[in-house]
């Protein structure tokens, strides 16, 4: 898979896909209120596909293990849409093993954020991954 | 939003999460019972596996690190059991124990 393009703007708009309502609420709170980001929260892959074009995200933040459509499939489907074909992606998962990290990279992700996360640090982690692409 | 307001909002979400725990655990115990009744079927085990994975990823973000550790152990055990080609109810023994231990931890949250 081709590497994702280099981000050039400060990170502001994040499309976030997570099926679990509890963790989704914490992450949205953290990203918006601590990080000052604009977040479009989606409950699953189909929801993300439906909302992506109108939101025009700069970054996709995807849970991996979701019912129905997992994070990898969701990313592949979003890659088929013109508006998100090249949008950088970050996976968020409770399962970060070395072998799995390779799979995330192969899927074209900027990186992986491990769950559980510290709500105070989530936006910083995301911006760090974004910034790494600039350097 | 001030930091105090953020912490207050986070505390409210934590209360909501705690309130949902009994229902989540009841579902997990139901899936375990279904898996024990039909150990060859992957459906209940897959649901249980996803429950453990989600609990491992979520609880710690609310400050319940021991719940995350226990749920992760359950998740790993369920992954092992799901990979067995010919399962019997006995293969679920350790997972059932880990689930009981998780329920005990959650009851004290």
PDB file of C-alpha atoms in Angstrom:
ATOM      1  CA  UNK A   1       0.000   0.000   0.000  1.00  0.00           C
ATOM      2  CA  UNK A   2       1.210   3.511  -0.800  1.00  0.00           C
ATOM      3  CA  UNK A   3       2.212   5.631   2.201  1.00  0.00           C
ATOM      4  CA  UNK A   4      -0.304   8.241   3.227  1.00  0.00           C
ATOM      5  CA  UNK A   5       0.423  11.770   1.996  1.00  0.00           C
ATOM      6  CA  UNK A   6       2.200  14.286   4.171  1.00  0.00           C
ATOM      7  CA  UNK A   7      -0.231  16.428   6.155  1.00  0.00           C
ATOM      8  CA  UNK A   8       0.385  20.135   5.602  1.00  0.00           C
ATOM      9  CA  UNK A   9      -2.192  21.940   7.733  1.00  0.00           C
ATOM     10  CA  UNK A  10      -2.538  22.069  11.505  1.00  0.00           C
ATOM     11  CA  UNK A  11      -4.785  19.260  12.627  1.00  0.00           C
ATOM     12  CA  UNK A  12      -8.365  20.374  13.271  1.00  0.00           C
ATOM     13  CA  UNK A  13     -10.973  18.018  11.834  1.00  0.00           C
ATOM     14  CA  UNK A  14     -11.081  14.398  12.932  1.00  0.00           C
ATOM     15  CA  UNK A  15     -13.535  11.721  11.849  1.00  0.00           C
ATOM     16  CA  UNK A  16     -13.660   9.274  14.720  1.00  0.00           C
ATOM     17  CA  UNK A  17     -15.177   5.792  14.419  1.00  0.00           C
ATOM     18  CA  UNK A  18     -15.890   3.775  17.566  1.00  0.00           C
ATOM     19  CA  UNK A  19     -18.782   1.462  18.331  1.00  0.00           C
ATOM     20  CA  UNK A  20     -18.605   1.595  22.130  1.00  0.00           C
ATOM     21  CA  UNK A  21     -20.591   4.578  23.354  1.00  0.00           C
ATOM     22  CA  UNK A  22     -18.708   4.951  26.623  1.00  0.00           C
ATOM     23  CA  UNK A  23     -15.244   5.199  25.170  1.00  0.00           C
ATOM     24  CA  UNK A  24     -16.530   7.260  22.257  1.00  0.00           C
ATOM     25  CA  UNK A  25     -17.926   9.855  24.648  1.00  0.00           C
ATOM     26  CA  UNK A  26     -14.644  10.069  26.572  1.00  0.00           C
ATOM     27  CA  UNK A  27     -12.571  10.387  23.422  1.00  0.00           C
ATOM     28  CA  UNK A  28     -14.812  13.064  21.932  1.00  0.00           C
ATOM     29  CA  UNK A  29     -14.726  15.017  25.175  1.00  0.00           C
ATOM     30  CA  UNK A  30     -10.950  14.726  25.317  1.00  0.00           C
ATOM     31  CA  UNK A  31     -10.347  15.632  21.679  1.00  0.00           C
ATOM     32  CA  UNK A  32     -12.744  18.563  21.650  1.00  0.00           C
ATOM     33  CA  UNK A  33     -12.376  20.035  25.112  1.00  0.00           C
ATOM     34  CA  UNK A  34      -8.738  19.282  25.873  1.00  0.00           C
ATOM     35  CA  UNK A  35      -7.419  19.227  22.315  1.00  0.00           C
ATOM     36  CA  UNK A  36      -9.590  21.896  20.739  1.00  0.00           C
ATOM     37  CA  UNK A  37     -10.288  19.645  17.759  1.00  0.00           C
ATOM     38  CA  UNK A  38     -13.494  19.394  15.760  1.00  0.00           C
ATOM     39  CA  UNK A  39     -14.699  15.806  15.888  1.00  0.00           C
ATOM     40  CA  UNK A  40     -17.290  13.955  13.866  1.00  0.00           C
ATOM     41  CA  UNK A  41     -18.075  10.893  15.924  1.00  0.00           C
ATOM     42  CA  UNK A  42     -19.382   7.831  14.093  1.00  0.00           C
ATOM     43  CA  UNK A  43     -20.839   4.676  15.613  1.00  0.00           C
ATOM     44  CA  UNK A  44     -19.413   2.307  13.013  1.00  0.00           C
ATOM     45  CA  UNK A  45     -18.078   1.866   9.530  1.00  0.00           C
ATOM     46  CA  UNK A  46     -21.338   2.483   7.703  1.00  0.00           C
ATOM     47  CA  UNK A  47     -21.949   5.620   9.740  1.00  0.00           C
ATOM     48  CA  UNK A  48     -18.447   6.862   8.900  1.00  0.00           C
ATOM     49  CA  UNK A  49     -18.932   6.220   5.195  1.00  0.00           C
ATOM     50  CA  UNK A  50     -22.216   8.112   5.305  1.00  0.00           C
ATOM     51  CA  UNK A  51     -20.742  11.120   7.112  1.00  0.00           C
ATOM     52  CA  UNK A  52     -17.246  11.372   5.669  1.00  0.00           C
ATOM     53  CA  UNK A  53     -17.931  13.420   2.552  1.00  0.00           C
ATOM     54  CA  UNK A  54     -19.901  16.157   4.294  1.00  0.00           C
ATOM     55  CA  UNK A  55     -17.416  16.456   7.140  1.00  0.00           C
ATOM     56  CA  UNK A  56     -14.252  16.495   5.007  1.00  0.00           C
ATOM     57  CA  UNK A  57     -11.901  15.209   7.701  1.00  0.00           C
ATOM     58  CA  UNK A  58      -8.184  15.858   7.794  1.00  0.00           C
ATOM     59  CA  UNK A  59      -7.635  12.689   9.780  1.00  0.00           C
ATOM     60  CA  UNK A  60      -9.444   9.394  10.341  1.00  0.00           C
ATOM     61  CA  UNK A  61      -9.309   7.890  13.828  1.00  0.00           C
ATOM     62  CA  UNK A  62     -10.552   4.314  13.771  1.00  0.00           C
ATOM     63  CA  UNK A  63     -11.264   1.683  16.359  1.00  0.00           C
ATOM     64  CA  UNK A  64     -10.153  -1.724  15.100  1.00  0.00           C
ATOM     65  CA  UNK A  65     -12.462  -4.329  16.621  1.00  0.00           C
ATOM     66  CA  UNK A  66     -15.995  -3.274  15.772  1.00  0.00           C
ATOM     67  CA  UNK A  67     -19.023  -5.432  15.019  1.00  0.00           C
ATOM     68  CA  UNK A  68     -20.083  -5.675  11.411  1.00  0.00           C
ATOM     69  CA  UNK A  69     -17.316  -3.701   9.744  1.00  0.00           C
ATOM     70  CA  UNK A  70     -13.946  -3.638  11.497  1.00  0.00           C
ATOM     71  CA  UNK A  71     -11.478  -0.759  11.368  1.00  0.00           C
ATOM     72  CA  UNK A  72      -9.439  -2.175   8.507  1.00  0.00           C
ATOM     73  CA  UNK A  73     -12.489  -2.701   6.330  1.00  0.00           C
ATOM     74  CA  UNK A  74     -13.836   0.721   7.263  1.00  0.00           C
ATOM     75  CA  UNK A  75     -10.559   2.317   6.190  1.00  0.00           C
ATOM     76  CA  UNK A  76     -10.564   0.367   2.930  1.00  0.00           C
ATOM     77  CA  UNK A  77     -14.116   1.522   2.212  1.00  0.00           C
ATOM     78  CA  UNK A  78     -13.264   5.133   3.083  1.00  0.00           C
ATOM     79  CA  UNK A  79     -10.305   4.887   0.694  1.00  0.00           C
ATOM     80  CA  UNK A  80     -12.815   4.247  -2.091  1.00  0.00           C
ATOM     81  CA  UNK A  81     -14.429   7.650  -1.501  1.00  0.00           C
ATOM     82  CA  UNK A  82     -12.890  10.638  -3.303  1.00  0.00           C
ATOM     83  CA  UNK A  83     -12.910  12.827  -0.185  1.00  0.00           C
ATOM     84  CA  UNK A  84     -11.057  10.365   2.011  1.00  0.00           C
ATOM     85  CA  UNK A  85      -8.994   8.439  -0.522  1.00  0.00           C
ATOM     86  CA  UNK A  86      -5.786   9.996   0.816  1.00  0.00           C
ATOM     87  CA  UNK A  87      -6.845  11.106   4.288  1.00  0.00           C
ATOM     88  CA  UNK A  88      -4.281  10.036   6.896  1.00  0.00           C
ATOM     89  CA  UNK A  89      -5.550   7.452   9.347  1.00  0.00           C
ATOM     90  CA  UNK A  90      -4.722   6.416  12.896  1.00  0.00           C
ATOM     91  CA  UNK A  91      -5.969   3.235  14.505  1.00  0.00           C
ATOM     92  CA  UNK A  92      -6.991   3.039  18.122  1.00  0.00           C
ATOM     93  CA  UNK A  93      -6.990  -0.368  19.736  1.00  0.00           C
ATOM     94  CA  UNK A  94      -6.579  -2.323  22.924  1.00  0.00           C
ATOM     95  CA  UNK A  95      -4.422  -4.770  21.020  1.00  0.00           C
ATOM     96  CA  UNK A  96      -1.017  -3.378  20.076  1.00  0.00           C
ATOM     97  CA  UNK A  97       1.461  -6.194  19.551  1.00  0.00           C
ATOM     98  CA  UNK A  98       4.537  -5.851  17.293  1.00  0.00           C
ATOM     99  CA  UNK A  99       3.078  -8.165  14.640  1.00  0.00           C
ATOM    100  CA  UNK A 100      -0.181  -6.248  14.702  1.00  0.00           C
ATOM    101  CA  UNK A 101       1.597  -2.895  14.453  1.00  0.00           C
ATOM    102  CA  UNK A 102       2.967  -4.066  11.128  1.00  0.00           C
ATOM    103  CA  UNK A 103      -0.570  -4.764   9.935  1.00  0.00           C
ATOM    104  CA  UNK A 104      -1.622  -1.228  10.863  1.00  0.00           C
ATOM    105  CA  UNK A 105       1.313   0.219   8.951  1.00  0.00           C
ATOM    106  CA  UNK A 106       0.550  -1.986   5.975  1.00  0.00           C
ATOM    107  CA  UNK A 107      -2.982  -0.637   6.013  1.00  0.00           C
ATOM    108  CA  UNK A 108      -1.462   2.811   5.512  1.00  0.00           C
ATOM    109  CA  UNK A 109      -1.958   4.168   9.034  1.00  0.00           C
ATOM    110  CA  UNK A 110       0.181   6.964  10.449  1.00  0.00           C
ATOM    111  CA  UNK A 111       0.270   5.014  13.686  1.00  0.00           C
ATOM    112  CA  UNK A 112      -1.642   3.369  16.478  1.00  0.00           C
ATOM    113  CA  UNK A 113      -2.938   4.732  19.767  1.00  0.00           C
ATOM    114  CA  UNK A 114      -3.293   2.146  22.499  1.00  0.00           C
ATOM    115  CA  UNK A 115      -6.436   1.778  24.561  1.00  0.00           C
ATOM    116  CA  UNK A 116      -6.974   2.454  27.362  1.00  0.00           C
ATOM    117  CA  UNK A 117      -5.776   6.015  26.856  1.00  0.00           C
ATOM    118  CA  UNK A 118      -5.326   8.938  29.180  1.00  0.00           C
ATOM    119  CA  UNK A 119      -8.051  11.457  28.206  1.00  0.00           C
ATOM    120  CA  UNK A 120      -5.682  14.299  29.028  1.00  0.00           C
ATOM    121  CA  UNK A 121      -3.102  12.981  26.550  1.00  0.00           C
ATOM    122  CA  UNK A 122      -5.228  11.736  23.667  1.00  0.00           C
ATOM    123  CA  UNK A 123      -5.208  14.890  21.551  1.00  0.00           C
ATOM    124  CA  UNK A 124      -1.480  15.328  22.097  1.00  0.00           C
ATOM    125  CA  UNK A 125      -0.825  11.750  20.953  1.00  0.00           C
ATOM    126  CA  UNK A 126      -2.871  12.370  17.841  1.00  0.00           C
ATOM    127  CA  UNK A 127      -1.113  15.664  17.086  1.00  0.00           C
ATOM    128  CA  UNK A 128       2.266  14.017  17.640  1.00  0.00           C
ATOM    129  CA  UNK A 129       1.454  11.432  14.978  1.00  0.00           C
ATOM    130  CA  UNK A 130       0.259  14.204  12.687  1.00  0.00           C
ATOM    131  CA  UNK A 131       3.399  16.252  13.274  1.00  0.00           C
ATOM    132  CA  UNK A 132       5.708  13.301  12.717  1.00  0.00           C
ATOM    133  CA  UNK A 133       4.625  13.372   9.108  1.00  0.00           C
ATOM    134  CA  UNK A 134       5.801  16.946   8.773  1.00  0.00           C
ATOM    135  CA  UNK A 135       9.306  16.278   9.997  1.00  0.00           C
TER     136      UNK A 135
ATOM    137  CA  UNK B   1     -14.329  24.625  28.785  1.00  0.00           C
ATOM    138  CA  UNK B   2     -12.255  25.000  31.920  1.00  0.00           C
ATOM    139  CA  UNK B   3     -10.263  22.104  33.298  1.00  0.00           C
ATOM    140  CA  UNK B   4     -12.695  21.849  36.199  1.00  0.00           C
ATOM    141  CA  UNK B   5     -15.622  21.639  33.794  1.00  0.00           C
ATOM    142  CA  UNK B   6     -13.783  18.995  31.769  1.00  0.00           C
ATOM    143  CA  UNK B   7     -13.116  16.922  34.873  1.00  0.00           C
ATOM    144  CA  UNK B   8     -16.754  17.281  35.859  1.00  0.00           C
ATOM    145  CA  UNK B   9     -17.905  16.084  32.436  1.00  0.00           C
ATOM    146  CA  UNK B  10     -15.464  13.195  32.604  1.00  0.00           C
ATOM    147  CA  UNK B  11     -16.759  12.264  36.045  1.00  0.00           C
ATOM    148  CA  UNK B  12     -20.307  12.172  34.674  1.00  0.00           C
ATOM    149  CA  UNK B  13     -19.244   9.819  31.881  1.00  0.00           C
ATOM    150  CA  UNK B  14     -17.515   7.664  34.478  1.00  0.00           C
ATOM    151  CA  UNK B  15     -20.740   7.430  36.481  1.00  0.00           C
ATOM    152  CA  UNK B  16     -22.614   6.423  33.313  1.00  0.00           C
ATOM    153  CA  UNK B  17     -19.996   3.773  32.563  1.00  0.00           C
ATOM    154  CA  UNK B  18     -20.255   2.332  36.076  1.00  0.00           C
ATOM    155  CA  UNK B  19     -24.044   2.243  35.789  1.00  0.00           C
ATOM    156  CA  UNK B  20     -23.766   0.155  32.598  1.00  0.00           C
ATOM    157  CA  UNK B  21     -21.363  -2.396  34.057  1.00  0.00           C
ATOM    158  CA  UNK B  22     -23.939  -4.782  35.585  1.00  0.00           C
ATOM    159  CA  UNK B  23     -25.777  -5.076  32.264  1.00  0.00           C
ATOM    160  CA  UNK B  24     -22.535  -5.577  30.353  1.00  0.00           C
ATOM    161  CA  UNK B  25     -21.408  -8.274  32.784  1.00  0.00           C
ATOM    162  CA  UNK B  26     -24.803  -9.997  32.635  1.00  0.00           C
ATOM    163  CA  UNK B  27     -24.557 -10.182  28.848  1.00  0.00           C
ATOM    164  CA  UNK B  28     -21.032 -11.541  29.075  1.00  0.00           C
ATOM    165  CA  UNK B  29     -22.136 -14.215  31.528  1.00  0.00           C
ATOM    166  CA  UNK B  30     -24.993 -15.123  29.218  1.00  0.00           C
ATOM    167  CA  UNK B  31     -22.570 -15.539  26.310  1.00  0.00           C
ATOM    168  CA  UNK B  32     -20.340 -17.703  28.478  1.00  0.00           C
ATOM    169  CA  UNK B  33     -23.309 -19.919  29.373  1.00  0.00           C
ATOM    170  CA  UNK B  34     -24.204 -20.215  25.686  1.00  0.00           C
ATOM    171  CA  UNK B  35     -20.603 -21.023  24.792  1.00  0.00           C
ATOM    172  CA  UNK B  36     -20.439 -23.714  27.461  1.00  0.00           C
ATOM    173  CA  UNK B  37     -23.705 -25.218  26.211  1.00  0.00           C
ATOM    174  CA  UNK B  38     -22.465 -25.290  22.610  1.00  0.00           C
ATOM    175  CA  UNK B  39     -18.650 -25.112  22.739  1.00  0.00           C
ATOM    176  CA  UNK B  40     -18.265 -25.753  19.030  1.00  0.00           C
ATOM    177  CA  UNK B  41     -20.192 -22.640  18.068  1.00  0.00           C
ATOM    178  CA  UNK B  42     -18.109 -19.510  17.597  1.00  0.00           C
ATOM    179  CA  UNK B  43     -20.922 -16.947  17.892  1.00  0.00           C
ATOM    180  CA  UNK B  44     -21.125 -16.614  21.698  1.00  0.00           C
ATOM    181  CA  UNK B  45     -17.343 -16.843  22.012  1.00  0.00           C
ATOM    182  CA  UNK B  46     -16.885 -14.137  19.414  1.00  0.00           C
ATOM    183  CA  UNK B  47     -19.276 -11.861  21.331  1.00  0.00           C
ATOM    184  CA  UNK B  48     -17.506 -12.632  24.581  1.00  0.00           C
ATOM    185  CA  UNK B  49     -14.138 -11.988  22.979  1.00  0.00           C
ATOM    186  CA  UNK B  50     -15.285  -8.606  21.711  1.00  0.00           C
ATOM    187  CA  UNK B  51     -16.728  -7.799  25.141  1.00  0.00           C
ATOM    188  CA  UNK B  52     -13.379  -8.582  26.804  1.00  0.00           C
ATOM    189  CA  UNK B  53     -11.501  -6.552  24.207  1.00  0.00           C
ATOM    190  CA  UNK B  54     -13.805  -3.568  24.644  1.00  0.00           C
ATOM    191  CA  UNK B  55     -13.697  -3.773  28.427  1.00  0.00           C
ATOM    192  CA  UNK B  56      -9.905  -3.944  28.332  1.00  0.00           C
ATOM    193  CA  UNK B  57      -9.778  -0.830  26.207  1.00  0.00           C
ATOM    194  CA  UNK B  58     -12.425   1.140  28.029  1.00  0.00           C
ATOM    195  CA  UNK B  59     -12.147   0.557  31.768  1.00  0.00           C
ATOM    196  CA  UNK B  60      -8.635   1.911  32.056  1.00  0.00           C
ATOM    197  CA  UNK B  61      -9.607   5.167  30.384  1.00  0.00           C
ATOM    198  CA  UNK B  62     -12.044   5.656  33.261  1.00  0.00           C
ATOM    199  CA  UNK B  63      -9.314   4.889  35.774  1.00  0.00           C
ATOM    200  CA  UNK B  64     -10.162   1.230  36.405  1.00  0.00           C
ATOM    201  CA  UNK B  65      -6.801  -0.243  35.496  1.00  0.00           C
ATOM    202  CA  UNK B  66      -7.266  -3.575  37.364  1.00  0.00           C
ATOM    203  CA  UNK B  67     -10.427  -4.183  35.322  1.00  0.00           C
ATOM    204  CA  UNK B  68      -8.454  -3.560  32.140  1.00  0.00           C
ATOM    205  CA  UNK B  69      -5.740  -6.013  33.223  1.00  0.00           C
ATOM    206  CA  UNK B  70      -8.278  -8.725  34.063  1.00  0.00           C
ATOM    207  CA  UNK B  71     -10.286  -8.144  30.876  1.00  0.00           C
ATOM    208  CA  UNK B  72      -7.128  -8.337  28.794  1.00  0.00           C
ATOM    209  CA  UNK B  73      -6.236 -11.685  30.345  1.00  0.00           C
ATOM    210  CA  UNK B  74      -9.729 -12.926  29.527  1.00  0.00           C
ATOM    211  CA  UNK B  75      -9.383 -11.596  25.985  1.00  0.00           C
ATOM    212  CA  UNK B  76      -6.123 -13.479  25.462  1.00  0.00           C
ATOM    213  CA  UNK B  77      -7.599 -16.689  26.846  1.00  0.00           C
ATOM    214  CA  UNK B  78     -10.637 -16.395  24.601  1.00  0.00           C
ATOM    215  CA  UNK B  79      -8.396 -15.842  21.601  1.00  0.00           C
ATOM    216  CA  UNK B  80      -6.584 -19.057  22.496  1.00  0.00           C
ATOM    217  CA  UNK B  81      -9.813 -21.005  22.939  1.00  0.00           C
ATOM    218  CA  UNK B  82     -11.286 -19.711  19.693  1.00  0.00           C
ATOM    219  CA  UNK B  83      -8.239 -21.012  17.851  1.00  0.00           C
ATOM    220  CA  UNK B  84      -8.779 -24.571  19.096  1.00  0.00           C
ATOM    221  CA  UNK B  85      -9.978 -26.733  16.239  1.00  0.00           C
ATOM    222  CA  UNK B  86     -12.041 -29.121  18.351  1.00  0.00           C
ATOM    223  CA  UNK B  87     -13.408 -27.416  21.469  1.00  0.00           C
ATOM    224  CA  UNK B  88     -15.126 -28.974  24.445  1.00  0.00           C
ATOM    225  CA  UNK B  89     -16.810 -27.266  27.380  1.00  0.00           C
ATOM    226  CA  UNK B  90     -13.736 -28.124  29.446  1.00  0.00           C
ATOM    227  CA  UNK B  91     -11.617 -25.856  27.262  1.00  0.00           C
ATOM    228  CA  UNK B  92     -13.667 -22.930  28.533  1.00  0.00           C
ATOM    229  CA  UNK B  93     -12.843 -23.577  32.181  1.00  0.00           C
ATOM    230  CA  UNK B  94     -10.085 -20.998  32.524  1.00  0.00           C
ATOM    231  CA  UNK B  95     -12.051 -18.382  30.587  1.00  0.00           C
ATOM    232  CA  UNK B  96     -15.043 -18.977  32.857  1.00  0.00           C
ATOM    233  CA  UNK B  97     -12.854 -18.476  35.927  1.00  0.00           C
ATOM    234  CA  UNK B  98     -11.355 -15.300  34.476  1.00  0.00           C
ATOM    235  CA  UNK B  99     -14.852 -14.010  33.727  1.00  0.00           C
ATOM    236  CA  UNK B 100     -15.935 -14.706  37.310  1.00  0.00           C
ATOM    237  CA  UNK B 101     -12.888 -12.852  38.580  1.00  0.00           C
ATOM    238  CA  UNK B 102     -13.705  -9.962  36.274  1.00  0.00           C
ATOM    239  CA  UNK B 103     -17.275  -9.892  37.588  1.00  0.00           C
ATOM    240  CA  UNK B 104     -15.954  -9.772  41.138  1.00  0.00           C
ATOM    241  CA  UNK B 105     -13.663  -6.864  40.285  1.00  0.00           C
ATOM    242  CA  UNK B 106     -16.421  -5.002  38.485  1.00  0.00           C
ATOM    243  CA  UNK B 107     -18.766  -5.482  41.441  1.00  0.00           C
ATOM    244  CA  UNK B 108     -16.380  -3.427  43.546  1.00  0.00           C
ATOM    245  CA  UNK B 109     -15.968  -0.601  41.070  1.00  0.00           C
TER     246      UNK B 109
END
